Amino acid sequence: MRPMRLAALTALLALGVAACGGTTKSTVTSAPPQAPASSAAAKADPNAPIKQGLKLAFLPKQINNPYETIVDKAGIEAAAEFQGEAKEVGPSDASASSQISYINTLTQQGHDAILIAANDANAVCGPLQQARAKGIKIVSYDSDAAPECRDIFINQASSEEVGRSQVKLLADMIGSKGEIAILSATANATNQNTWIEFMKDELAKPEYKDMKLVKVAYGDDDDQKSFTETQGLLQAYPDLKGIISPTTVGVSAAARYISGSKYKGKVVLTGLGTPNQMRQFVKDKTVEKFALWNPKDLGYLASYAAAALVSGQITGASGETFKAGKLGERTVGENGEIILGPPFTFDASNIDQFDF
C-alpha cells in the first residue's frame, strides 16, 4: 500500500462527514412511463451560481443499512453548505419494488432532485422517468438506475477496478489456488452484478487457473440472511478456501459467522466493508484485508452533483465540470458517470486511522 494514497484518503476523511420518512406501496409500475425531460437541449453553464433553497431527497436501498446511512448523512450535511435542504427516506427492505412508492411521493412533493441507490436498475425506471418529466433531476449513487432513467450516476469507484481488485486481494491471500464463493447483496443490485461480472472476467485469466468460483450466494443486504448464507456456503463446499462479499452488510455478517466457527483461520474472507464494522474481525484475525472507499465522500459528491445539475452547471454530458466543495473539481464521464476514486485496502496496519 502506497503511503501517498493513505495520506490522501486520511486527509479526505479528516475534512468532514444528519436523516427519514415514508409511504405505502404503489401500483405505478403498471402505468406507461412518460418521456423524460431531455437534458440534451440544455446548455451547461459551469459559472452559474448554485440555486438557493434546493430541496434534495436521498433514497437509499434500505433505510437501516449502516453504510447507506453514512453516505446519506454526509450528503445531507453537504446540502447545508450550499444553503439547501436534504432528507433521507426509504424502505426497510431492499427488494426490487420497495423504492417505487417513495419515488412517487417525492415527485408529488416537488423536490428539486431525487438521489437514489437503486435496488433494481429497471424496476424504478418508470417512476423516475415520471419524475424527470416534471423537471426533477435524478442522481443515482452507489447502485445505478438504468441510464435512460437518470441524469448522472455517482460511482464510488470504477466498476472494473472494484471487481478485479477484489479477486486480486483474495488471490494474494490464498496463493491463487482453491474453491471460492461470492456472497452478494440482492440478485438485481446493479453495482453488485457489475462487479461480479468483472470478477468472473478476472478469474478467467491464466494466473487464476487454479481458482474456481463454485457459487454466487445472495444475502439480500440482510444481516441474518447473509449470516445464514455464509453458513450454508461453508457446509455445502467443505473445500472452500475463500469468500468475497462485496457488500458491507454481507462481509460483516460473514465475518461474524466465521469468527465463531471452526472455519476461522481456514477460510479467507474479504470484500467491501467499513472500518468500524470490520475492526474487531481484523484484530481477531478473522479477516486480513478488505476494501472500500470513503462513503462520506460518496454522499458529499452526490449532493454537490445534484446541486450542479439543478443549477445548470452541468447537464450530464461527458466532459462537463463542476466544483464539488472540498472535493474540488469533478468531471462528468461517459454515460453521465462521475467516479469518486479508486478503492482503498484496509488491514491491521492502518484500520485504526479511520473512524467511519
Coordinates of C-alpha atoms in Angstrom, one line a residue:
M1 CA 0.0 0.0 0.0
R2 CA 1.5 3.3 -1.0
P3 CA 1.9 5.9 1.8
M4 CA 0.8 8.7 -0.6
R5 CA -2.6 7.0 -1.1
L6 CA -3.0 6.5 2.6
A7 CA -2.2 10.2 3.3
A8 CA -4.6 11.4 0.6
L9 CA -7.5 9.3 2.0
T10 CA -6.7 10.3 5.5
A11 CA -6.8 14.0 4.6
L12 CA -10.2 13.5 2.9
L13 CA -11.6 11.7 6.0
A14 CA -10.3 14.5 8.3
L15 CA -12.2 17.1 6.3
G16 CA -15.7 16.0 7.0
V17 CA -18.8 13.7 7.3
A18 CA -27.8 14.2 10.0
A19 CA -31.9 11.7 8.0
C20 CA -36.2 10.0 7.4
G21 CA -39.9 9.4 6.2
G22 CA -42.0 7.1 4.1
T23 CA -45.2 6.0 2.4
T24 CA -47.0 2.8 1.3
K25 CA -46.5 0.7 -1.8
S26 CA -48.0 1.9 -5.1
T27 CA -49.1 0.2 -8.3
V28 CA -47.4 2.8 -10.6
T29 CA -45.2 0.1 -12.2
S30 CA -48.2 -0.8 -14.5
A31 CA -48.6 2.8 -15.7
P32 CA -46.8 3.7 -19.0
P33 CA -43.7 5.8 -18.4
Q34 CA -43.8 9.4 -19.5
A35 CA -41.0 10.7 -21.7
P36 CA -38.1 12.0 -19.6
A37 CA -37.2 15.6 -19.7
S38 CA -34.3 16.0 -22.1
S39 CA -31.0 17.3 -20.9
A40 CA -29.5 17.3 -24.4
A41 CA -31.3 20.6 -25.3
A42 CA -30.0 22.3 -22.2
K43 CA -26.6 24.0 -22.2
A44 CA -24.3 23.8 -19.2
D45 CA -23.1 26.9 -17.5
P46 CA -20.2 26.0 -15.2
N47 CA -20.2 29.5 -13.8
A48 CA -23.8 29.5 -12.8
P49 CA -24.3 30.0 -9.1
I50 CA -25.9 27.2 -7.0
K51 CA -29.5 28.0 -6.5
Q52 CA -30.6 28.8 -3.0
G53 CA -33.0 26.7 -1.0
L54 CA -32.7 23.5 -3.1
K55 CA -34.7 20.5 -1.9
L56 CA -32.9 17.2 -2.2
A57 CA -34.0 13.7 -1.1
F58 CA -31.8 10.7 -0.6
L59 CA -33.5 7.3 -1.3
P60 CA -31.1 4.5 -0.2
K61 CA -31.5 0.8 -0.9
Q62 CA -32.8 0.4 2.6
I63 CA -33.2 2.9 5.5
N64 CA -31.4 0.8 8.1
N65 CA -28.3 -0.1 6.2
P66 CA -25.3 1.3 8.2
Y67 CA -23.3 2.0 5.0
E68 CA -26.1 3.8 3.3
T69 CA -26.7 5.8 6.5
I70 CA -23.2 7.1 6.4
V71 CA -23.5 8.1 2.7
D72 CA -26.8 9.9 3.1
K73 CA -25.9 11.7 6.3
A74 CA -22.8 13.2 4.6
G75 CA -25.0 14.2 1.7
I76 CA -27.5 15.9 3.9
E77 CA -24.7 17.8 5.7
A78 CA -23.2 18.8 2.3
A79 CA -26.5 20.3 1.2
A80 CA -26.3 22.7 4.2
E81 CA -23.0 24.0 2.9
F82 CA -24.8 25.5 -0.2
Q83 CA -27.9 26.5 1.8
G84 CA -30.0 23.6 0.6
E85 CA -32.2 21.2 2.4
A86 CA -31.9 17.4 2.2
K87 CA -33.5 14.4 3.8
E88 CA -33.4 10.6 3.7
V89 CA -36.4 8.4 3.1
G90 CA -36.6 4.8 2.1
P91 CA -37.9 1.2 2.7
S92 CA -36.8 -1.1 5.4
D93 CA -36.1 -3.9 2.9
A94 CA -34.0 -3.9 -0.2
S95 CA -36.5 -5.6 -2.6
A96 CA -36.8 -4.6 -6.2
S97 CA -40.1 -2.7 -5.9
S98 CA -39.7 -1.3 -2.4
Q99 CA -38.5 2.1 -3.6
I100 CA -41.3 2.9 -6.0
S101 CA -43.8 4.4 -3.6
Y102 CA -41.1 6.7 -2.2
I103 CA -40.2 8.0 -5.7
N104 CA -43.9 8.8 -6.3
T105 CA -44.2 10.6 -3.0
L106 CA -41.0 12.6 -3.5
T107 CA -42.2 13.6 -7.0
Q108 CA -45.6 14.8 -5.6
Q109 CA -43.7 16.8 -3.0
G110 CA -41.8 18.6 -5.7
H111 CA -38.2 18.0 -4.8
D112 CA -35.6 19.6 -7.0
A113 CA -33.6 16.3 -7.1
I114 CA -34.0 12.7 -6.1
L115 CA -30.8 10.8 -5.3
I116 CA -31.3 7.1 -5.4
A117 CA -29.2 3.9 -4.8
A118 CA -31.3 1.6 -6.9
N119 CA -32.3 -1.8 -5.7
D120 CA -33.1 -2.8 -9.3
A121 CA -32.0 -0.7 -12.3
N122 CA -35.2 -1.3 -14.3
A123 CA -37.9 -1.6 -11.6
V124 CA -37.5 2.1 -10.7
C125 CA -37.3 3.3 -14.2
G126 CA -40.9 4.2 -14.9
P127 CA -41.4 6.3 -11.7
L128 CA -38.0 8.0 -12.3
Q129 CA -39.0 9.0 -15.8
Q130 CA -42.2 10.5 -14.5
A131 CA -40.2 12.5 -12.0
R132 CA -37.9 13.7 -14.8
A133 CA -40.9 14.7 -16.9
K134 CA -41.8 17.1 -14.1
G135 CA -38.4 18.7 -14.1
I136 CA -36.9 16.8 -11.2
K137 CA -33.3 15.9 -11.6
I138 CA -32.3 12.3 -10.9
V139 CA -28.9 11.3 -9.5
S140 CA -28.1 7.7 -8.9
Y141 CA -25.4 6.8 -6.5
D142 CA -23.8 3.6 -5.2
S143 CA -26.0 1.4 -7.4
D144 CA -27.1 2.8 -10.8
A145 CA -30.5 3.0 -12.3
A146 CA -30.9 2.4 -16.0
P147 CA -29.1 5.3 -17.7
E148 CA -32.2 6.4 -19.6
C149 CA -33.9 7.0 -16.3
R150 CA -31.4 9.3 -14.5
D151 CA -29.3 12.3 -15.3
I152 CA -26.0 11.2 -13.7
F153 CA -24.5 8.3 -11.7
I154 CA -22.1 8.9 -8.9
N155 CA -19.9 5.8 -9.0
Q156 CA -17.9 5.1 -5.8
A157 CA -15.0 3.7 -8.0
S158 CA -14.5 2.3 -11.4
S159 CA -16.7 -0.9 -11.5
E160 CA -13.9 -2.7 -13.3
E161 CA -11.4 -1.7 -10.8
V162 CA -13.6 -2.8 -7.9
G163 CA -14.3 -6.2 -9.4
R164 CA -10.8 -7.0 -10.4
S165 CA -9.2 -5.7 -7.2
Q166 CA -11.5 -8.0 -5.1
V167 CA -10.2 -11.1 -7.0
K168 CA -6.6 -9.9 -6.7
L169 CA -7.0 -9.3 -2.9
L170 CA -8.3 -12.8 -2.4
A171 CA -5.9 -14.5 -4.7
D172 CA -3.0 -12.9 -2.9
M173 CA -4.2 -14.4 0.4
I174 CA -4.9 -18.0 -0.8
G175 CA -2.0 -18.3 -3.2
S176 CA -4.3 -18.2 -6.3
K177 CA -5.5 -21.7 -5.5
G178 CA -8.7 -23.3 -4.4
E179 CA -12.5 -23.1 -4.5
I180 CA -14.0 -19.7 -3.8
A181 CA -17.5 -18.2 -3.4
I182 CA -19.2 -14.8 -3.7
L183 CA -21.7 -13.6 -1.1
S184 CA -23.6 -10.7 -2.8
A185 CA -26.4 -8.4 -1.8
T186 CA -29.6 -8.7 -3.9
A187 CA -29.7 -10.6 -7.2
N188 CA -30.8 -7.4 -9.0
A189 CA -28.3 -4.9 -7.5
T190 CA -26.7 -3.1 -10.4
N191 CA -23.4 -2.4 -8.7
Q192 CA -23.0 -6.0 -7.3
N193 CA -23.8 -7.6 -10.6
T194 CA -21.4 -5.4 -12.5
W195 CA -18.6 -6.0 -10.0
I196 CA -19.3 -9.8 -10.1
E197 CA -19.0 -9.8 -13.9
F198 CA -15.6 -8.2 -13.7
M199 CA -14.6 -10.7 -11.0
K200 CA -15.6 -13.6 -13.3
D201 CA -13.6 -12.0 -16.2
E202 CA -10.6 -11.6 -14.0
L203 CA -10.8 -15.2 -12.8
A204 CA -10.7 -16.3 -16.5
K205 CA -7.1 -15.1 -16.7
P206 CA -4.4 -17.8 -16.8
E207 CA -2.9 -16.7 -13.5
Y208 CA -6.2 -17.8 -11.7
K209 CA -6.5 -21.2 -13.5
D210 CA -6.3 -22.9 -10.1
M211 CA -9.1 -20.8 -8.6
K212 CA -12.6 -22.0 -9.1
L213 CA -15.8 -20.0 -8.4
V214 CA -18.3 -22.5 -7.1
K215 CA -21.2 -20.4 -6.0
V216 CA -22.7 -16.8 -6.0
A217 CA -25.0 -16.6 -3.0
Y218 CA -27.3 -13.7 -2.1
G219 CA -27.8 -12.3 1.4
D220 CA -30.2 -9.6 0.2
D221 CA -28.3 -7.0 2.3
D222 CA -29.9 -8.5 5.3
D223 CA -27.6 -9.3 8.2
Q224 CA -29.3 -12.6 9.4
K225 CA -29.8 -13.9 5.8
S226 CA -26.2 -13.1 5.0
F227 CA -25.0 -14.9 8.2
T228 CA -27.1 -17.9 7.2
E229 CA -25.9 -17.9 3.6
T230 CA -22.3 -17.9 4.8
Q231 CA -23.1 -20.9 7.0
G232 CA -24.7 -22.6 4.0
L233 CA -21.7 -22.0 1.7
L234 CA -19.2 -23.4 4.2
Q235 CA -21.3 -26.5 4.8
A236 CA -22.0 -27.1 1.1
Y237 CA -18.4 -26.6 0.0
P238 CA -16.1 -28.2 2.5
D239 CA -13.0 -27.4 0.4
L240 CA -13.9 -23.7 0.2
K241 CA -10.7 -21.6 0.5
G242 CA -12.2 -18.1 0.3
I243 CA -15.2 -15.8 0.1
I244 CA -15.6 -12.4 -1.5
S245 CA -18.5 -10.4 -0.1
P246 CA -18.7 -7.0 -2.0
T247 CA -21.4 -5.6 0.4
T248 CA -20.9 -4.0 3.8
V249 CA -23.8 -6.0 5.3
G250 CA -22.7 -9.3 3.8
V251 CA -19.0 -9.1 4.7
S252 CA -19.6 -8.2 8.3
A253 CA -22.2 -10.9 8.7
A254 CA -19.9 -13.4 7.1
A255 CA -17.0 -12.3 9.4
R256 CA -19.3 -12.7 12.5
Y257 CA -20.1 -16.3 11.5
I258 CA -16.6 -17.3 10.6
S259 CA -15.1 -15.7 13.7
G260 CA -17.0 -18.1 16.0
S261 CA -16.7 -21.2 13.9
K262 CA -14.2 -23.9 13.1
Y263 CA -13.5 -22.2 9.7
K264 CA -11.7 -19.3 11.3
G265 CA -8.1 -19.4 10.1
K266 CA -9.0 -21.8 7.4
V267 CA -11.3 -19.9 5.1
V268 CA -10.2 -16.4 3.9
L269 CA -12.8 -13.7 3.8
T270 CA -12.5 -10.3 2.0
G271 CA -14.9 -7.9 0.4
L272 CA -16.2 -4.3 0.9
G273 CA -16.7 -3.1 4.4
T274 CA -16.4 -0.1 6.7
P275 CA -13.5 0.1 9.2
N276 CA -15.8 0.4 12.2
Q277 CA -17.8 -2.7 11.1
M278 CA -14.7 -4.8 10.4
R279 CA -12.2 -3.6 13.1
Q280 CA -12.9 -6.4 15.6
F281 CA -12.6 -9.0 12.8
V282 CA -9.3 -7.7 11.6
K283 CA -8.0 -7.6 15.2
D284 CA -9.1 -11.1 16.0
K285 CA -7.5 -12.3 12.6
T286 CA -10.8 -13.4 11.1
V287 CA -10.2 -11.0 8.2
E288 CA -6.7 -10.0 7.0
K289 CA -7.7 -7.4 4.3
F290 CA -10.8 -5.8 2.9
A291 CA -11.5 -2.7 0.8
L292 CA -13.8 0.2 0.3
W293 CA -13.8 3.9 -0.5
N294 CA -14.8 6.8 1.8
P295 CA -18.7 6.6 2.0
K296 CA -18.9 10.1 3.4
D297 CA -17.2 11.5 0.3
L298 CA -19.7 9.5 -1.9
G299 CA -22.7 11.2 -0.3
Y300 CA -20.9 14.6 -0.3
L301 CA -20.1 14.3 -4.0
A302 CA -23.7 13.2 -4.8
S303 CA -25.2 16.2 -3.1
Y304 CA -23.0 18.7 -4.9
A305 CA -23.6 16.9 -8.2
A306 CA -27.3 17.2 -7.7
A307 CA -26.9 20.9 -6.9
A308 CA -24.8 21.4 -10.0
L309 CA -27.5 19.7 -12.2
V310 CA -30.4 21.7 -10.8
S311 CA -28.5 24.9 -11.1
G312 CA -27.5 24.3 -14.7
Q313 CA -23.7 24.0 -14.1
I314 CA -23.9 20.6 -15.8
T315 CA -26.5 18.7 -17.8
G316 CA -24.9 15.2 -17.6
A317 CA -22.9 15.4 -20.8
S318 CA -19.4 13.9 -21.0
G319 CA -16.6 16.4 -20.3
E320 CA -18.7 18.9 -18.2
T321 CA -17.1 20.0 -15.0
F322 CA -18.3 21.4 -11.7
K323 CA -16.9 22.2 -8.3
A324 CA -17.8 19.7 -5.5
G325 CA -16.9 21.7 -2.4
K326 CA -13.9 20.3 -0.5
L327 CA -13.5 17.5 -3.1
G328 CA -12.6 20.0 -5.8
E329 CA -13.4 20.0 -9.5
R330 CA -15.1 16.9 -10.9
T331 CA -15.7 15.8 -14.5
V332 CA -18.7 14.0 -16.0
G333 CA -17.5 10.9 -17.9
E334 CA -19.2 8.7 -20.4
N335 CA -22.9 7.9 -19.9
G336 CA -23.2 10.6 -17.2
E337 CA -20.9 8.8 -14.8
I338 CA -18.8 10.6 -12.2
I339 CA -16.2 8.5 -10.4
L340 CA -15.3 9.2 -6.8
G341 CA -11.9 7.4 -6.8
P342 CA -10.1 4.1 -6.6
P343 CA -10.9 1.5 -3.8
F344 CA -8.7 1.5 -0.7
T345 CA -7.4 -1.5 1.1
F346 CA -7.7 -1.7 4.9
D347 CA -5.7 -4.1 7.1
A348 CA -4.2 -4.3 10.6
S349 CA -1.6 -1.7 9.8
N350 CA -4.0 1.2 9.0
I351 CA -7.5 0.4 10.2
D352 CA -7.2 2.3 13.5
Q353 CA -6.5 5.5 11.5
F354 CA -10.1 5.6 10.3
D355 CA -13.4 6.1 12.1
F356 CA -16.5 5.5 9.9

